[in-house]
Amino acid sequence: DTGVSQNPRHKITKRGQNVTFRCDPISEHNRLYWYRQTLGQGPEFLTYFQNEAQLEKSRLLSDRFSAERPKGSFSTLEIQRTEQGDSAMYLCASSWGQGDEQYFGPGTRLTVT
Amino acid sequence: GQQVMQIPQYQHVQEGEDFTTYCNSSTTLSNIQWYKQRPGGHPVFLIQLVKSGEVKKQKRLTFQFGEAKKNSSLHITATQTTDVGTYFCAGVWSSNTGKLIFGQGTTLQVKP
């Protein structure tokens, strides 16, 4: 399978718990992006990596959110002390180079109760 | 700021009718990309426009980039039920980052 994969596909958690999502990009892509999408809205940029370096993080992103891409391959997005407002679809995308088309994964749907 | 406005939010058409969605930025873009998201699915890349005044066609879809590189449109001729979904434009201001700023999307419903 050469597409972007994300795990888990669904996550239900209680408010205050920590959650971690994983993204496996297309193997030859060196850029990896995280977005968040709520119902009826377009995806909202969270952060991006070039290889293992995190080069930009949205100013809207709370410090409860952290992302890593330790070996320049897969990436993880962790949310600490989840809040109900964190409920959303978390999308990962990868691309070959800067400005190129991005390939999106199926997303992880987070529900915070 | 980096913001893209997209209209209309919803469009219901009869199969065979045309459809257009518009995208506007207050500042000049490096390039603009269009994505389609089917219900329950994820965004899928359609096209990228880079040059001022660029027009690209994909079968029944026509994409335009304005002369000032601040606006764009997607026109579908003779819609089909397979065109159903939400169409997003996404602006890129810096080709260094490739970060996409998405519009709110236009959801297209097609009545057979």
mmCIF file of C-alpha atoms in Angstrom:
data_model
loop_
_atom_site.group_PDB
_atom_site.id
_atom_site.type_symbol
_atom_site.label_atom_id
_atom_site.label_comp_id
_atom_site.label_asym_id
_atom_site.label_seq_id
_atom_site.Cartn_x
_atom_site.Cartn_y
_atom_site.Cartn_z
ATOM 1 C CA ASP A 1 0.000 0.000 0.000
ATOM 2 C CA THR A 2 1.606 3.270 -1.078
ATOM 3 C CA GLY A 3 -0.869 5.698 0.488
ATOM 4 C CA VAL A 4 -0.759 7.673 3.710
ATOM 5 C CA SER A 5 -2.009 5.676 6.674
ATOM 6 C CA GLN A 6 -3.206 6.873 10.054
ATOM 7 C CA ASN A 7 -3.907 5.015 13.260
ATOM 8 C CA PRO A 8 -6.195 4.726 15.026
ATOM 9 C CA ARG A 9 -9.084 5.639 12.753
ATOM 10 C CA HIS A 10 -11.309 6.490 15.683
ATOM 11 C CA LYS A 11 -10.534 7.428 19.262
ATOM 12 C CA ILE A 12 -12.979 8.130 22.055
ATOM 13 C CA THR A 13 -11.478 9.484 25.231
ATOM 14 C CA LYS A 14 -12.552 11.187 28.391
ATOM 15 C CA ARG A 15 -11.758 14.804 29.041
ATOM 16 C CA GLY A 16 -8.383 15.182 30.691
ATOM 17 C CA GLN A 17 -6.834 12.057 29.172
ATOM 18 C CA ASN A 18 -3.839 12.079 26.844
ATOM 19 C CA VAL A 19 -4.079 10.683 23.316
ATOM 20 C CA THR A 20 -1.507 9.918 20.636
ATOM 21 C CA PHE A 21 -2.074 9.478 16.922
ATOM 22 C CA ARG A 22 0.274 8.010 14.358
ATOM 23 C CA CYS A 23 0.795 8.888 10.706
ATOM 24 C CA ASP A 24 2.784 6.886 8.173
ATOM 25 C CA PRO A 25 3.425 8.997 5.090
ATOM 26 C CA ILE A 26 4.218 7.829 1.587
ATOM 27 C CA SER A 27 7.727 6.464 1.975
ATOM 28 C CA GLU A 28 9.614 8.732 -0.419
ATOM 29 C CA HIS A 29 7.906 11.928 0.799
ATOM 30 C CA ASN A 30 10.070 14.131 2.983
ATOM 31 C CA ARG A 31 7.353 16.608 3.999
ATOM 32 C CA LEU A 32 4.646 15.731 6.474
ATOM 33 C CA TYR A 33 1.749 17.934 7.577
ATOM 34 C CA TRP A 34 -0.870 17.736 10.302
ATOM 35 C CA TYR A 35 -4.273 19.377 9.922
ATOM 36 C CA ARG A 36 -7.430 19.431 12.000
ATOM 37 C CA GLN A 37 -10.897 19.481 10.484
ATOM 38 C CA THR A 38 -14.203 20.112 12.207
ATOM 39 C CA LEU A 39 -17.625 19.554 10.679
ATOM 40 C CA GLY A 40 -18.433 21.957 7.881
ATOM 41 C CA GLN A 41 -14.976 23.533 7.821
ATOM 42 C CA GLY A 42 -11.880 23.168 5.741
ATOM 43 C CA PRO A 43 -8.783 21.527 7.195
ATOM 44 C CA GLU A 44 -6.840 23.826 9.520
ATOM 45 C CA PHE A 45 -3.033 23.717 9.449
ATOM 46 C CA LEU A 46 -1.390 22.551 12.691
ATOM 47 C CA THR A 47 2.267 21.825 11.948
ATOM 48 C CA TYR A 48 4.668 20.438 9.380
ATOM 49 C CA PHE A 49 7.959 18.579 9.157
ATOM 50 C CA GLN A 50 10.685 18.405 6.595
ATOM 51 C CA ASN A 51 12.345 15.094 7.291
ATOM 52 C CA GLU A 52 12.721 15.009 11.098
ATOM 53 C CA ALA A 53 12.734 18.792 11.588
ATOM 54 C CA GLN A 54 9.528 20.488 12.733
ATOM 55 C CA LEU A 55 9.686 23.727 10.768
ATOM 56 C CA GLU A 56 6.432 25.441 11.603
ATOM 57 C CA LYS A 57 3.716 25.212 14.194
ATOM 58 C CA SER A 58 0.424 27.087 14.058
ATOM 59 C CA ARG A 59 0.128 29.930 16.550
ATOM 60 C CA LEU A 60 -3.381 28.698 17.217
ATOM 61 C CA LEU A 61 -1.997 25.425 18.508
ATOM 62 C CA SER A 62 -2.164 25.031 22.252
ATOM 63 C CA ASP A 63 0.961 23.875 24.085
ATOM 64 C CA ARG A 64 -1.030 20.751 24.965
ATOM 65 C CA PHE A 65 -0.317 19.609 21.402
ATOM 66 C CA SER A 66 3.045 18.166 20.439
ATOM 67 C CA ALA A 67 4.219 16.402 17.330
ATOM 68 C CA GLU A 68 7.317 14.409 16.496
ATOM 69 C CA ARG A 69 8.860 12.755 13.488
ATOM 70 C CA PRO A 70 11.897 11.128 15.074
ATOM 71 C CA LYS A 71 13.508 9.421 12.103
ATOM 72 C CA GLY A 72 11.959 11.418 9.325
ATOM 73 C CA SER A 73 9.501 8.656 8.556
ATOM 74 C CA PHE A 74 6.341 8.227 10.638
ATOM 75 C CA SER A 75 5.003 11.006 12.847
ATOM 76 C CA THR A 76 3.034 11.144 16.072
ATOM 77 C CA LEU A 77 0.684 13.832 17.327
ATOM 78 C CA GLU A 78 0.011 13.891 21.049
ATOM 79 C CA ILE A 79 -2.705 15.857 22.798
ATOM 80 C CA GLN A 80 -2.357 16.175 26.548
ATOM 81 C CA ARG A 81 -5.247 16.858 28.942
ATOM 82 C CA THR A 82 -7.827 16.632 26.184
ATOM 83 C CA GLU A 83 -10.768 19.041 26.146
ATOM 84 C CA GLN A 84 -14.133 18.708 24.440
ATOM 85 C CA GLY A 85 -13.068 21.370 21.975
ATOM 86 C CA ASP A 86 -10.347 19.031 20.732
ATOM 87 C CA SER A 87 -12.997 16.779 19.175
ATOM 88 C CA ALA A 88 -12.277 16.802 15.448
ATOM 89 C CA MET A 89 -10.841 14.844 12.550
ATOM 90 C CA TYR A 90 -7.045 14.930 12.609
ATOM 91 C CA LEU A 91 -5.604 14.616 9.125
ATOM 92 C CA CYS A 92 -2.057 13.858 8.111
ATOM 93 C CA ALA A 93 -0.694 14.636 4.660
ATOM 94 C CA SER A 94 2.629 14.158 2.948
ATOM 95 C CA SER A 95 4.328 15.576 -0.107
ATOM 96 C CA TRP A 96 7.522 15.116 -2.036
ATOM 97 C CA GLY A 97 8.716 18.697 -1.989
ATOM 98 C CA GLN A 98 7.749 22.195 -1.077
ATOM 99 C CA GLY A 99 4.605 23.465 -2.725
ATOM 100 C CA ASP A 100 3.771 20.074 -4.186
ATOM 101 C CA GLU A 101 0.385 18.407 -4.039
ATOM 102 C CA GLN A 102 -0.347 16.826 -0.713
ATOM 103 C CA TYR A 103 -1.630 13.302 -0.215
ATOM 104 C CA PHE A 104 -3.970 12.989 2.722
ATOM 105 C CA GLY A 105 -4.522 10.014 4.966
ATOM 106 C CA PRO A 106 -7.968 8.839 6.054
ATOM 107 C CA GLY A 107 -7.736 10.757 9.316
ATOM 108 C CA THR A 108 -8.221 9.959 12.989
ATOM 109 C CA ARG A 109 -11.579 11.009 14.373
ATOM 110 C CA LEU A 110 -11.236 12.091 18.002
ATOM 111 C CA THR A 111 -14.239 12.349 20.286
ATOM 112 C CA VAL A 112 -13.687 13.778 23.754
ATOM 113 C CA THR A 113 -16.516 13.039 26.172
ATOM 114 C CA GLY B 1 -3.460 37.901 6.678
ATOM 115 C CA GLN B 2 -3.387 34.416 5.244
ATOM 116 C CA GLN B 3 -7.024 33.677 4.716
ATOM 117 C CA VAL B 4 -9.030 32.299 1.830
ATOM 118 C CA MET B 5 -12.725 33.016 1.409
ATOM 119 C CA GLN B 6 -14.756 30.571 -0.641
ATOM 120 C CA ILE B 7 -18.318 30.917 -1.908
ATOM 121 C CA PRO B 8 -20.957 29.639 -2.040
ATOM 122 C CA GLN B 9 -21.023 27.370 0.992
ATOM 123 C CA TYR B 10 -23.617 25.057 -0.549
ATOM 124 C CA GLN B 11 -24.908 24.475 -4.056
ATOM 125 C CA HIS B 12 -27.739 22.203 -5.122
ATOM 126 C CA VAL B 13 -28.035 21.561 -8.856
ATOM 127 C CA GLN B 14 -29.978 19.317 -11.156
ATOM 128 C CA GLU B 15 -27.860 16.751 -12.933
ATOM 129 C CA GLY B 16 -26.635 18.269 -16.162
ATOM 130 C CA GLU B 17 -26.486 21.830 -14.843
ATOM 131 C CA ASP B 18 -23.221 23.700 -14.441
ATOM 132 C CA PHE B 19 -21.540 24.551 -11.138
ATOM 133 C CA THR B 20 -18.988 27.163 -10.124
ATOM 134 C CA THR B 21 -17.187 27.846 -6.851
ATOM 135 C CA TYR B 22 -15.057 30.910 -6.185
ATOM 136 C CA CYS B 23 -12.069 31.540 -3.990
ATOM 137 C CA ASN B 24 -10.606 34.879 -2.895
ATOM 138 C CA SER B 25 -7.543 35.964 -0.987
ATOM 139 C CA SER B 26 -6.810 39.525 0.136
ATOM 140 C CA THR B 27 -3.092 39.012 -0.551
ATOM 141 C CA THR B 28 -1.130 37.551 -3.436
ATOM 142 C CA LEU B 29 -0.697 33.799 -3.433
ATOM 143 C CA SER B 30 2.296 31.767 -4.485
ATOM 144 C CA ASN B 31 -0.032 29.134 -5.866
ATOM 145 C CA ILE B 32 -3.461 27.690 -5.253
ATOM 146 C CA GLN B 33 -4.541 24.081 -5.073
ATOM 147 C CA TRP B 34 -7.977 22.487 -5.333
ATOM 148 C CA TYR B 35 -9.104 19.427 -3.431
ATOM 149 C CA LYS B 36 -12.272 17.341 -3.415
ATOM 150 C CA GLN B 37 -13.613 15.607 -0.341
ATOM 151 C CA ARG B 38 -16.359 13.045 -0.694
ATOM 152 C CA PRO B 39 -18.755 12.533 2.241
ATOM 153 C CA GLY B 40 -16.894 10.569 4.915
ATOM 154 C CA GLY B 41 -13.663 10.783 2.957
ATOM 155 C CA HIS B 42 -10.455 12.752 3.020
ATOM 156 C CA PRO B 43 -9.314 15.580 0.725
ATOM 157 C CA VAL B 44 -8.034 14.408 -2.643
ATOM 158 C CA PHE B 45 -5.833 16.635 -4.770
ATOM 159 C CA LEU B 46 -7.357 17.862 -8.035
ATOM 160 C CA ILE B 47 -4.994 20.473 -9.421
ATOM 161 C CA GLN B 48 -2.417 23.160 -8.706
ATOM 162 C CA LEU B 49 -2.348 26.595 -10.367
ATOM 163 C CA VAL B 50 0.873 28.580 -10.260
ATOM 164 C CA LYS B 51 0.962 31.174 -13.015
ATOM 165 C CA SER B 52 -0.975 34.420 -13.216
ATOM 166 C CA GLY B 53 -4.058 33.989 -15.423
ATOM 167 C CA GLU B 54 -3.545 30.236 -15.694
ATOM 168 C CA VAL B 55 -6.413 28.084 -16.962
ATOM 169 C CA LYS B 56 -6.371 24.314 -16.700
ATOM 170 C CA LYS B 57 -8.956 21.770 -17.748
ATOM 171 C CA GLN B 58 -9.653 18.244 -16.586
ATOM 172 C CA LYS B 59 -12.484 16.781 -18.655
ATOM 173 C CA ARG B 60 -15.575 18.686 -17.442
ATOM 174 C CA LEU B 61 -13.640 20.691 -14.816
ATOM 175 C CA THR B 62 -12.091 24.086 -15.599
ATOM 176 C CA PHE B 63 -9.803 25.818 -13.115
ATOM 177 C CA GLN B 64 -8.741 29.454 -13.340
ATOM 178 C CA PHE B 65 -6.207 31.553 -11.455
ATOM 179 C CA GLY B 66 -6.682 35.301 -11.512
ATOM 180 C CA GLU B 67 -4.253 37.723 -13.082
ATOM 181 C CA ALA B 68 -3.354 39.157 -9.675
ATOM 182 C CA LYS B 69 -3.006 35.650 -8.189
ATOM 183 C CA LYS B 70 -5.571 36.529 -5.542
ATOM 184 C CA ASN B 71 -8.605 34.642 -6.801
ATOM 185 C CA SER B 72 -9.484 31.354 -8.402
ATOM 186 C CA SER B 73 -12.499 29.450 -9.617
ATOM 187 C CA LEU B 74 -13.566 25.924 -10.382
ATOM 188 C CA HIS B 75 -16.276 25.374 -12.976
ATOM 189 C CA ILE B 76 -17.913 22.021 -13.644
ATOM 190 C CA THR B 77 -19.839 21.627 -16.871
ATOM 191 C CA ALA B 78 -22.860 19.312 -17.003
ATOM 192 C CA THR B 79 -22.649 17.972 -13.475
ATOM 193 C CA GLN B 80 -23.044 14.286 -12.750
ATOM 194 C CA THR B 81 -23.981 12.527 -9.526
ATOM 195 C CA THR B 82 -20.358 11.455 -9.195
ATOM 196 C CA ASP B 83 -19.420 15.132 -8.749
ATOM 197 C CA VAL B 84 -21.092 15.209 -5.319
ATOM 198 C CA GLY B 85 -18.760 16.281 -2.535
ATOM 199 C CA THR B 86 -17.085 19.317 -1.012
ATOM 200 C CA TYR B 87 -14.625 21.266 -3.104
ATOM 201 C CA PHE B 88 -11.892 23.155 -1.288
ATOM 202 C CA CYS B 89 -9.451 25.681 -2.559
ATOM 203 C CA ALA B 90 -6.217 25.922 -0.600
ATOM 204 C CA GLY B 91 -3.842 28.839 -0.836
ATOM 205 C CA VAL B 92 -0.080 28.648 -0.579
ATOM 206 C CA TRP B 93 1.691 31.877 0.324
ATOM 207 C CA SER B 94 5.189 30.523 0.744
ATOM 208 C CA SER B 95 6.463 27.861 -1.599
ATOM 209 C CA ASN B 96 9.173 27.232 1.020
ATOM 210 C CA THR B 97 6.701 25.691 3.427
ATOM 211 C CA GLY B 98 3.971 24.373 1.176
ATOM 212 C CA LYS B 99 1.569 25.033 4.051
ATOM 213 C CA LEU B 100 -2.015 24.980 2.801
ATOM 214 C CA ILE B 101 -4.618 27.450 4.050
ATOM 215 C CA PHE B 102 -7.987 26.015 3.110
ATOM 216 C CA GLY B 103 -11.171 27.850 2.271
ATOM 217 C CA GLN B 104 -14.416 26.830 3.959
ATOM 218 C CA GLY B 105 -15.359 24.662 1.008
ATOM 219 C CA THR B 106 -18.364 24.462 -1.279
ATOM 220 C CA THR B 107 -20.581 21.419 -0.844
ATOM 221 C CA LEU B 108 -22.164 20.300 -4.094
ATOM 222 C CA GLN B 109 -25.337 18.242 -4.174
ATOM 223 C CA VAL B 110 -26.533 16.888 -7.520
ATOM 224 C CA LYS B 111 -30.126 15.758 -7.996
ATOM 225 C CA PRO B 112 -30.473 12.948 -10.533
#
